[in-house]
Structures are given as structure tokens and as C-alpha cells.
Short mmCIF file of C-alpha atoms in Angstrom, two decimals:
data_model
loop_
_atom_site.label_atom_id
_atom_site.label_comp_id
_atom_site.label_asym_id
_atom_site.label_seq_id
_atom_site.Cartn_x
_atom_site.Cartn_y
_atom_site.Cartn_z
CA MET A 81 56.07 -50.95 40.97
CA ARG A 82 56.01 -48.58 38.11
CA LEU A 83 52.92 -47.76 36.21
CA ALA A 84 53.13 -45.82 32.88
CA LEU A 85 50.75 -43.80 30.83
CA ALA A 86 51.08 -42.49 27.30
CA ALA A 87 51.43 -38.94 28.34
CA PHE A 88 53.75 -39.01 31.25
CA SER A 89 55.32 -41.89 33.55
CA ILE A 90 53.99 -42.48 37.22
CA VAL A 91 56.01 -44.23 39.51
CA ALA A 92 54.23 -46.47 41.96
CA LEU A 93 54.40 -48.46 44.84
CA SER A 94 54.96 -51.44 43.54
CA ALA A 95 55.63 -66.71 53.66
CA CYS A 96 58.72 -66.68 54.51
CA SER A 97 60.23 -67.08 57.90
CA SER A 98 61.38 -63.93 59.41
CA THR A 99 65.31 -63.65 59.39
CA VAL A 100 65.64 -61.64 62.80
CA ASP A 101 68.98 -63.24 63.32
CA THR A 102 70.63 -61.23 60.48
CA LEU A 103 70.06 -58.08 62.52
CA ASP A 104 72.68 -56.76 64.69
CA ALA A 105 72.75 -57.88 68.51
CA GLY A 106 71.89 -54.49 69.68
CA LEU A 107 69.06 -53.39 67.22
CA ALA A 108 66.43 -53.30 70.00
CA GLN A 109 68.28 -50.97 72.22
CA GLN A 110 69.78 -49.00 68.99
CA THR A 111 66.31 -48.71 67.90
CA GLN A 112 64.95 -47.28 71.46
CA GLU A 113 67.79 -44.81 71.52
CA ALA A 114 67.34 -43.33 67.82
CA VAL A 115 63.81 -43.01 68.43
CA GLN A 116 64.32 -40.79 71.75
CA ALA A 117 67.13 -38.80 70.36
CA SER A 118 65.18 -38.10 67.00
CA GLN A 119 61.81 -37.14 68.87
CA ALA A 120 63.88 -34.98 71.37
CA ASP A 121 63.79 -31.74 69.49
CA GLN A 122 61.45 -32.65 66.69
CA PRO A 123 58.17 -33.67 67.70
CA ILE A 124 56.35 -36.32 65.37
CA THR A 125 53.05 -34.44 65.89
CA GLY A 126 54.40 -31.56 64.12
CA ARG A 127 54.28 -27.53 64.24
CA PRO A 128 52.61 -25.20 61.72
CA VAL A 129 54.50 -22.90 59.79
CA ASP A 130 55.54 -19.47 61.49
CA LEU A 131 54.00 -17.29 58.68
CA GLU A 132 54.44 -14.36 60.78
CA ALA A 133 58.26 -15.02 60.94
CA GLU A 134 59.27 -15.49 57.39
CA VAL A 135 59.29 -13.41 54.44
CA TYR A 136 57.95 -15.01 51.54
CA ASP A 137 58.37 -13.93 47.92
CA ALA A 138 55.44 -15.31 45.92
CA ALA A 139 57.10 -14.17 42.75
CA SER A 140 59.96 -16.44 43.15
CA ASP A 141 57.93 -19.36 43.83
CA SER A 142 57.66 -20.78 40.17
CA LEU A 143 56.90 -24.24 41.05
CA ARG A 144 53.65 -23.32 43.11
CA PHE A 145 50.30 -23.06 40.82
CA SER A 146 47.56 -21.11 41.65
CA GLY A 147 45.29 -22.57 43.91
CA GLU A 148 47.94 -24.38 46.05
CA THR A 149 47.19 -22.53 49.09
CA ARG A 150 48.78 -25.38 51.39
CA LEU A 151 52.49 -25.28 49.74
CA ARG A 152 55.11 -22.49 49.86
CA ASN A 153 58.59 -22.23 48.77
CA ILE A 154 58.54 -25.42 46.35
CA ARG A 155 62.03 -26.46 45.68
CA GLN A 156 62.71 -29.40 42.86
CA LEU A 157 65.62 -31.68 44.13
CA THR A 158 65.80 -34.13 41.17
CA PHE A 159 66.23 -33.11 37.20
CA GLY A 160 65.08 -36.05 34.97
CA GLY A 161 63.77 -39.44 34.56
CA ASN A 162 61.40 -41.31 36.79
CA ASN A 163 62.09 -40.37 40.70
CA ALA A 164 59.57 -41.06 43.27
CA GLU A 165 58.83 -42.56 46.65
CA ALA A 166 60.98 -40.03 48.63
CA TYR A 167 60.69 -40.65 52.23
CA TRP A 168 62.47 -38.80 55.16
CA SER A 169 64.97 -39.93 57.34
CA PHE A 170 63.88 -39.66 61.20
CA ASP A 171 66.10 -36.81 61.66
CA GLY A 172 64.54 -34.67 58.64
CA ASP A 173 68.08 -34.52 57.28
CA ASP A 174 67.94 -36.89 54.47
CA LEU A 175 65.56 -38.56 51.69
CA ILE A 176 65.74 -41.96 50.34
CA PHE A 177 63.90 -42.27 46.74
CA GLN A 178 63.89 -44.60 43.70
CA SER A 179 65.02 -43.47 40.41
CA ASP A 180 65.71 -44.41 37.00
CA TRP A 181 67.37 -41.18 35.85
CA GLU A 182 70.40 -41.64 33.70
CA ALA A 183 72.38 -39.11 35.12
CA ILE A 184 72.64 -41.47 38.50
CA ASN A 185 71.57 -44.74 37.11
CA ASP A 186 72.61 -46.54 33.88
CA ARG A 187 71.22 -49.98 35.00
CA GLY A 188 68.03 -49.87 33.13
CA CYS A 189 65.44 -50.06 36.05
CA ASP A 190 65.00 -48.51 39.44
CA GLN A 191 67.50 -48.38 42.14
CA GLN A 192 67.68 -46.66 45.80
CA PHE A 193 69.29 -43.43 46.15
CA VAL A 194 69.91 -41.02 49.23
CA MET A 195 70.09 -37.26 48.98
CA ASP A 196 70.48 -34.36 51.46
CA ALA A 197 66.87 -32.93 51.76
CA ARG A 198 68.18 -29.46 51.63
CA THR A 199 70.56 -29.66 48.49
CA GLY A 200 68.83 -32.27 46.75
CA ALA A 201 70.60 -34.54 43.97
CA GLY A 202 71.44 -31.53 41.75
CA ARG A 203 70.94 -30.65 38.15
CA ASP A 204 73.65 -33.43 37.54
CA GLY A 205 72.88 -35.79 40.25
CA SER A 206 76.11 -35.40 41.97
CA GLY A 207 74.10 -35.18 45.38
CA ALA A 208 72.70 -38.34 45.00
CA GLU A 209 74.10 -41.59 46.58
CA LEU A 210 73.65 -44.90 45.14
CA VAL A 211 72.57 -47.09 48.43
CA SER A 212 71.32 -50.51 46.70
CA THR A 213 73.17 -52.91 45.14
CA GLY A 214 72.83 -51.95 41.40
CA LEU A 215 71.45 -55.40 40.66
CA GLY A 216 67.79 -56.26 39.69
CA ARG A 217 64.92 -54.05 40.44
CA THR A 218 64.42 -52.15 43.67
CA THR A 219 61.11 -50.23 45.36
CA CYS A 220 60.12 -48.80 48.40
CA GLY A 221 63.15 -47.55 50.52
CA TYR A 222 62.61 -46.40 54.03
CA PHE A 223 64.82 -45.23 56.90
CA LEU A 224 65.00 -47.40 59.98
CA ALA A 225 64.90 -45.41 63.36
CA ASP A 226 68.98 -46.14 63.82
CA GLY A 227 69.80 -44.61 60.57
CA ARG A 228 70.12 -47.81 58.38
CA ILE A 229 68.03 -48.36 55.44
CA ILE A 230 65.48 -50.80 54.26
CA TYR A 231 64.10 -51.48 50.53
CA SER A 232 62.88 -54.04 48.37
CA SER A 233 64.81 -55.65 45.69
CA THR A 234 64.77 -58.72 43.09
CA HIS A 235 68.63 -58.95 43.10
CA GLU A 236 68.88 -62.14 44.52
CA GLY A 237 66.29 -63.75 42.10
CA ASP A 238 68.20 -61.92 38.85
CA ARG A 239 70.77 -59.70 38.54
CA GLN A 240 69.24 -58.32 35.73
CA CYS A 241 66.10 -55.82 35.53
CA PRO A 242 63.10 -58.65 35.43
CA THR A 243 60.60 -58.07 32.50
CA THR A 244 57.32 -56.46 33.28
CA THR A 245 53.89 -57.88 32.73
CA ALA A 246 52.86 -54.59 30.88
CA SER A 247 55.60 -55.13 28.40
CA ARG A 248 54.74 -58.83 27.90
CA THR A 249 50.84 -58.27 27.45
CA GLY A 250 50.43 -54.40 26.94
CA GLN A 251 48.02 -54.42 29.85
CA TYR A 252 47.98 -51.46 32.26
CA VAL A 253 49.00 -52.95 35.57
CA TRP A 254 51.74 -52.88 38.51
CA ASP A 255 54.10 -55.73 38.57
CA VAL A 256 54.38 -57.62 41.88
CA PHE A 257 57.31 -59.64 40.99
CA GLU A 258 57.66 -62.96 43.30
CA THR A 259 61.54 -62.24 43.19
CA PHE A 260 60.84 -58.95 45.43
CA ASP A 261 62.16 -59.25 48.96
CA ILE A 262 62.84 -56.72 51.57
CA TYR A 263 66.65 -56.16 52.57
CA VAL A 264 68.18 -53.92 55.36
CA ALA A 265 71.80 -51.84 54.95
CA ASP A 266 73.75 -49.39 56.46
CA ALA A 267 73.15 -45.99 55.54
CA ASP A 268 75.77 -46.02 52.84
CA GLY A 269 74.26 -49.25 51.47
CA SER A 270 77.08 -51.38 52.53
CA ASN A 271 76.32 -54.74 54.79
CA THR A 272 73.22 -55.67 52.60
CA GLU A 273 71.36 -58.42 54.46
CA LEU A 274 68.29 -60.07 53.91
CA LEU A 275 65.44 -59.02 56.50
CA ILE A 276 62.01 -60.39 55.10
CA GLY A 277 61.99 -63.01 52.27
CA GLY A 278 60.90 -66.29 51.23
CA ALA A 279 58.52 -67.65 48.71
CA GLY A 280 56.44 -64.77 46.69
CA TYR A 281 56.13 -60.99 47.11
CA ASP A 282 57.44 -59.14 49.74
CA ALA A 283 57.59 -55.61 49.30
CA GLU A 284 56.11 -52.11 50.26
CA PRO A 285 57.86 -51.59 53.85
CA THR A 286 57.27 -48.90 55.91
CA VAL A 287 58.43 -48.34 59.63
CA SER A 288 56.33 -46.59 62.32
CA PRO A 289 57.38 -43.52 64.07
CA ASP A 290 58.61 -45.13 67.14
CA GLY A 291 60.71 -47.32 65.12
CA ARG A 292 59.10 -50.63 66.45
CA PHE A 293 57.25 -51.81 63.72
CA ILE A 294 57.53 -52.52 59.99
CA VAL A 295 54.34 -52.69 57.91
CA PHE A 296 54.55 -54.27 54.16
CA THR A 297 52.51 -56.34 51.61
CA SER A 298 53.12 -60.05 50.72
CA THR A 299 51.45 -62.58 48.44
CA ARG A 300 52.45 -65.40 51.35
CA SER A 301 48.92 -65.99 51.93
CA GLY A 302 48.01 -66.44 48.09
CA ASP A 303 46.75 -63.11 47.80
CA LEU A 304 48.14 -59.63 48.39
CA GLU A 305 47.78 -58.89 52.12
CA LEU A 306 49.61 -56.49 54.83
CA TYR A 307 51.74 -57.82 57.37
CA ARG A 308 53.44 -56.31 60.53
CA TYR A 309 57.22 -57.28 61.40
CA GLU A 310 58.49 -56.33 64.91
CA VAL A 311 61.87 -55.28 64.39
CA ALA A 312 63.09 -56.38 67.77
CA THR A 313 61.72 -59.76 67.68
CA GLY A 314 61.32 -60.49 64.20
CA GLU A 315 57.45 -61.52 64.95
CA THR A 316 55.32 -61.02 61.94
CA ILE A 317 51.49 -60.98 62.17
CA GLN A 318 48.90 -60.66 59.40
CA LEU A 319 46.69 -57.55 59.41
CA THR A 320 44.39 -58.11 56.57
CA ASP A 321 42.72 -60.86 54.84
CA GLU A 322 39.90 -59.57 52.51
CA LEU A 323 40.39 -60.63 48.72
CA GLY A 324 42.09 -57.68 46.90
CA TYR A 325 45.08 -55.78 46.78
CA ASP A 326 46.07 -54.28 50.26
CA GLY A 327 49.42 -52.27 50.23
CA GLY A 328 51.10 -49.20 50.44
CA ALA A 329 50.65 -48.69 53.94
CA PHE A 330 51.90 -46.01 56.69
CA PHE A 331 51.65 -45.50 60.18
CA SER A 332 50.04 -42.75 62.00
CA PRO A 333 52.27 -40.20 63.81
CA ASP A 334 51.22 -41.64 67.25
CA SER A 335 52.24 -45.26 65.71
CA GLN A 336 48.75 -46.68 66.68
CA GLN A 337 47.26 -46.67 63.40
CA ILE A 338 48.06 -47.86 59.85
CA LEU A 339 46.68 -46.38 56.51
CA TRP A 340 46.77 -48.23 53.34
CA ARG A 341 45.03 -48.52 49.70
CA ALA A 342 42.90 -51.74 48.66
CA SER A 343 40.90 -53.05 45.92
CA ARG A 344 37.79 -55.25 46.81
CA PRO A 345 37.28 -56.93 43.51
CA THR A 346 33.92 -59.00 43.25
CA GLY A 347 32.05 -61.18 40.60
CA ARG A 348 33.89 -61.01 37.54
CA ASP A 349 36.35 -58.40 38.85
CA ALA A 350 37.46 -61.06 41.50
CA VAL A 351 38.17 -63.57 38.72
CA ALA A 352 40.09 -61.29 36.73
CA TYR A 353 42.02 -60.17 39.74
CA ARG A 354 43.19 -63.77 40.86
CA ALA A 355 43.91 -64.30 37.20
CA LEU A 356 46.28 -61.26 36.97
CA LEU A 357 47.59 -62.09 40.40
CA ARG A 358 48.79 -65.72 39.14
CA ASP A 359 50.80 -63.81 36.43
CA TYR A 360 52.45 -61.49 39.19
CA ALA A 361 50.50 -58.31 38.55
CA VAL A 362 47.62 -56.14 39.67
CA GLU A 363 45.35 -53.71 38.03
CA PRO A 364 45.39 -50.45 39.95
CA GLY A 365 42.29 -48.87 38.46
CA ALA A 366 39.80 -49.10 41.31
CA LEU A 367 41.78 -48.38 44.88
CA ASN A 368 40.11 -46.78 47.81
CA LEU A 369 41.96 -46.04 51.36
CA TYR A 370 41.50 -47.64 54.78
CA VAL A 371 42.78 -47.20 58.43
CA SER A 372 42.76 -49.62 61.01
CA ASP A 373 44.56 -50.28 64.66
CA ILE A 374 48.14 -51.45 64.26
CA ASP A 375 46.85 -55.18 64.80
CA GLY A 376 44.64 -54.98 61.79
CA SER A 377 41.48 -54.38 64.24
CA ASN A 378 38.75 -51.86 63.82
CA ALA A 379 39.59 -51.38 60.03
CA ARG A 380 37.24 -49.02 58.13
CA GLN A 381 37.16 -47.25 54.66
CA ILE A 382 37.65 -43.84 54.61
CA THR A 383 37.33 -42.56 50.66
CA ASP A 384 34.59 -44.16 48.72
CA LEU A 385 35.68 -42.58 45.42
CA PRO A 386 35.94 -43.71 41.70
CA GLY A 387 39.14 -44.22 39.94
CA ALA A 388 42.60 -44.80 41.59
CA ASN A 389 42.99 -43.36 45.32
CA TRP A 390 46.35 -44.18 46.38
CA ALA A 391 49.69 -43.29 48.11
CA PRO A 392 48.07 -41.92 51.35
CA PHE A 393 50.09 -40.46 54.32
CA PHE A 394 48.85 -39.11 57.79
CA HIS A 395 48.77 -35.42 58.38
CA PRO A 396 50.56 -34.46 61.27
CA SER A 397 47.57 -34.14 63.52
CA GLY A 398 46.46 -37.81 62.63
CA ASP A 399 42.90 -36.60 61.97
CA LYS A 400 43.32 -36.20 58.14
CA VAL A 401 45.00 -38.16 55.19
CA LEU A 402 47.04 -36.52 52.44
CA PHE A 403 46.57 -38.86 49.30
CA SER A 404 47.06 -38.83 45.56
CA THR A 405 43.86 -39.36 43.29
CA ASN A 406 42.33 -39.29 39.83
CA HIS A 407 38.67 -39.36 40.79
CA HIS A 408 38.03 -35.82 39.49
CA THR A 409 39.53 -36.34 36.06
CA LEU A 410 38.02 -39.75 34.92
CA ASP A 411 35.73 -37.77 32.52
CA GLN A 412 39.30 -36.58 30.75
CA GLY A 413 40.80 -39.63 30.78
CA GLY A 414 42.26 -39.85 34.45
CA ARG A 415 45.60 -39.15 33.56
CA GLU A 416 45.86 -36.16 36.06
CA PHE A 417 46.48 -37.09 39.66
CA ASP A 418 46.29 -34.28 42.52
CA LEU A 419 46.89 -34.22 46.19
CA PHE A 420 43.70 -34.10 48.05
CA LEU A 421 43.41 -33.93 52.11
CA VAL A 422 40.27 -36.19 53.52
CA ASP A 423 39.05 -35.48 56.96
CA ILE A 424 39.02 -39.18 58.58
CA ASP A 425 35.95 -38.86 60.33
CA SER A 426 33.85 -36.66 58.36
CA GLY A 427 35.23 -37.91 54.81
CA ASP A 428 35.45 -34.20 53.58
CA LEU A 429 37.77 -33.55 50.92
CA GLU A 430 40.39 -30.61 49.81
CA ARG A 431 42.18 -30.27 46.80
CA VAL A 432 45.97 -29.32 47.59
CA THR A 433 47.68 -29.55 43.99
CA PHE A 434 46.55 -28.17 40.72
CA SER A 435 49.62 -28.36 38.38
CA GLY A 436 47.43 -30.04 36.04
CA THR A 437 49.80 -33.12 35.89
CA PHE A 438 50.81 -35.70 38.11
CA ASP A 439 51.21 -35.19 42.14
CA ALA A 440 51.82 -38.44 44.39
CA PHE A 441 53.75 -39.74 47.16
CA PRO A 442 53.53 -37.07 49.85
CA MET A 443 55.01 -37.60 53.06
CA PHE A 444 55.23 -34.82 55.85
CA SER A 445 58.75 -34.10 57.41
CA PRO A 446 59.20 -35.90 60.89
CA ASP A 447 58.25 -32.07 62.54
CA GLY A 448 55.38 -31.39 60.21
CA THR A 449 56.82 -28.50 58.68
CA GLN A 450 57.22 -29.76 55.12
CA LEU A 451 55.96 -31.98 52.35
CA VAL A 452 58.12 -33.98 49.87
CA PHE A 453 56.13 -35.37 46.94
CA ALA A 454 56.77 -36.36 43.12
CA SER A 455 55.49 -34.48 40.24
CA ASN A 456 55.73 -33.70 36.56
CA ARG A 457 55.20 -30.16 37.12
CA ARG A 458 57.80 -27.60 35.62
CA GLY A 459 58.43 -24.03 36.50
CA ASP A 460 58.03 -22.86 32.80
CA ARG A 461 54.63 -24.76 32.58
CA ALA A 462 56.00 -26.90 29.64
CA PRO A 463 54.68 -30.68 29.50
CA SER A 464 56.99 -33.43 30.87
CA ARG A 465 57.17 -37.04 31.22
CA ASP A 466 59.60 -36.79 33.80
CA THR A 467 58.62 -37.38 37.28
CA ASN A 468 60.85 -35.71 39.96
CA VAL A 469 61.31 -34.97 43.66
CA PHE A 470 60.23 -31.64 45.40
CA VAL A 471 59.99 -30.37 48.74
CA ALA A 472 57.63 -27.55 49.90
CA ASP A 473 56.90 -25.69 53.17
CA TRP A 474 53.36 -26.69 54.30
CA VAL A 475 50.99 -24.11 55.27
CA GLU A 476 48.82 -25.25 57.99
CA THR A 477 46.62 -22.00 58.09
CA PRO A 478 46.74 -20.34 54.61
CA SER A 479 46.87 -16.49 55.14
CA ASP A 480 45.91 -13.74 52.47
CA VAL A 481 48.98 -14.34 50.44
CA ASP A 482 48.34 -17.96 50.00
CA LEU A 483 44.79 -17.51 49.10
CA GLU A 484 45.60 -14.89 46.46
CA PHE A 485 48.59 -16.43 44.91
CA GLY A 486 48.64 -16.73 41.34
CA LEU A 487 45.35 -14.64 40.78
#
């Protein structure tokens, strides 16, 4: 889903019988072997950056802003258009992302691409490989443990880019196209097959670190709810059932919890929510974060902030969550989004980014040492509507050189 504001563009995360028979016969065994191999030398729990061993040149870290004590050596991987939802492969080598950047995509709406996490797409886009069909609109790509990819696409409903509700009505909304289904393909985009589909919206899939499950959002119940799909069997269970948008879910590092964004409209807001959903859209102005066990039990709200609090991802410890929010800029129009850490138990907040623009879609690398995110930031501090993908070293314990950066 894409959310556009006047000053800049924000790329957002945007019932059927499961189609387990479309998977390879040996998928369960492949998944288990892939997870064991990826975890052998890259523990999911992560490790801190070795600050003593590295030589850090603060003067050359031009994409880092004063106050960003948790980020070092920020590198830009894309260079134009709207690029977002960049997510790591299980081995930490590659990133899958969605893009409308003209250098790599002349189709008019988002497609899925893969790039090397070290070298990126390059200024000319030559390092980005198209892995979706090039038809329809796509969102929410992710890697499976065996190296294959999944993503959401409208291409079977219509080969053309779908018309957005925002363009029809002028409303500030995210589209939840009923033609979105979830597809699986080989790492190079070949052998595309329907994985999860049917009537209504099926999108926003992510995969558990142990490779067993996919969590996704669907309207198959008549509301936007979370569902869990078991990769080996195709068994699908519903995880949420309260009125409102439940989406953008991720698993904890130990694969025992899920984390997501949700709205809980009541009264007139509930009436407006239902009416907009009938037009295949949702208003993202009031979102907070929730955590539950992986079967949906023990659900609890972990933020209670105004504005849009979304794009969450677990810190490698599993005790904190990194997310994007505009709660602190609502008095200036709410167009600036920054990354914040929230402690799950205490609710304590720590601001992480200070670019003064848009920072969102954070994801820690499998070993916990790096962070990929999307931003409108530029090294020359010039205003920009381009949303690009960046990778930074994560600093678990800031030192004096971090605390004094830019001062």
C-alpha cells in the first residue's frame, strides 16, 4: 500500500482455501535444513557491534544526523523514486524491496526487486533484479527460509496498475485492493505460484525466524484481521477478531510472539471505518502497536500514543520494539516520521532517528548488527520527496563518539 503526503511520499505496508499443493513436495524438509544452516553461524538473537575493534570516521558519516546515537556508517542503497519495505534474506546477504524508481521500474506502480545488501542497487539501478511478474501492483515482499520469496500482487486480477481510492476520492487512505493475493517464487522470480488467495485482500506476509509460519492480513472475515499460515501443511488460523485494521505483523526473534499495528475504532469512527473498508481502503491516522503469542493469545497493547504508530520490528533482545511514529510532530502537521524504541514491559520510549524527514520500515539483520530502513534523508540535507533504502550499523551501547556526534 502507498500513502502519499504533499511534502513527501510515504511507502506503506499496504477466505480462501490454502494452496499448499502448489508448494514443492519437499518444502518442509527444505525449510528445516535452510533454517538450521542460516542459524549455524548467525544467531537470531544478534550480537552487539564491536565498537573497540572498528575504526569509525565520524566525518565521513554524512547520512547520520545529530542525535542518532544508535546508528553508524549509514549507507544509501537506492537513489530515486519510492523504495521501501526492504527485508533481509535469512543469510543476511540480500534484501527484497518494493520500488517505483524509474531507473528500474517503468510500469507505473510498485514491483518487487532483490539487491545485494552490501552493494545495493547502485545509482543507476543496475544492482536491482526484478523478481515479481512486472504486472499489476505488488507489495510486501519477504524471503522464505529456503531462499525463495513471497510477495503480494494484484496481477491475476488485472495486469494493469489498479486505480487507488486516494486518486478517486482525494482521501488520505491506504488501499487494500481485493485483488491482492500472496505468491511464492524462486529467488530469481521464476516459477511464480499462488500461495494464499481467494476472495478479498490477502497481503502483508512475513515469515517467522524458524521458517515455520507466515503471518498475513486478510479481509476474508469481512474485516482486516491477522492470520497464520503454516508453511509445511498450509494450515491457516485466525489470530485477531476485534473491529479495526490489524496488519503489518512480524515475529519475535524466538518465533514465539507476533507484533503488529492496529486501529480500534468505536462509535462514529467505527461507522466510517466500515464504510471506507467497503471501498477497499483504510485510514491510517490512528494506529498503535500490539503483541501476542503466535496463536493470537495473550494479546496486549504496547503503545498508547496519538497519531500513526506503525512499521514495528522486534529488537534482537525481544524485549523492545523499533517502530515509526509521528506522535511527536502532530502539532507541526504530523508529516515527520521517526524511529523510536519502546520497551515492551515498561512502555519507555527512546527516539532513534532525527533526520527531520521520514524514517520507517526498520528491520534488524539476522545477526542483529545492522538495520535496514527507508528514509527521505539526504547527505546534503536538501529536502527530498524520494524515499530510499539505507543500511546502518546498529550501536547497542553508544560510546562518547556516538553521544557527541554532530555536536
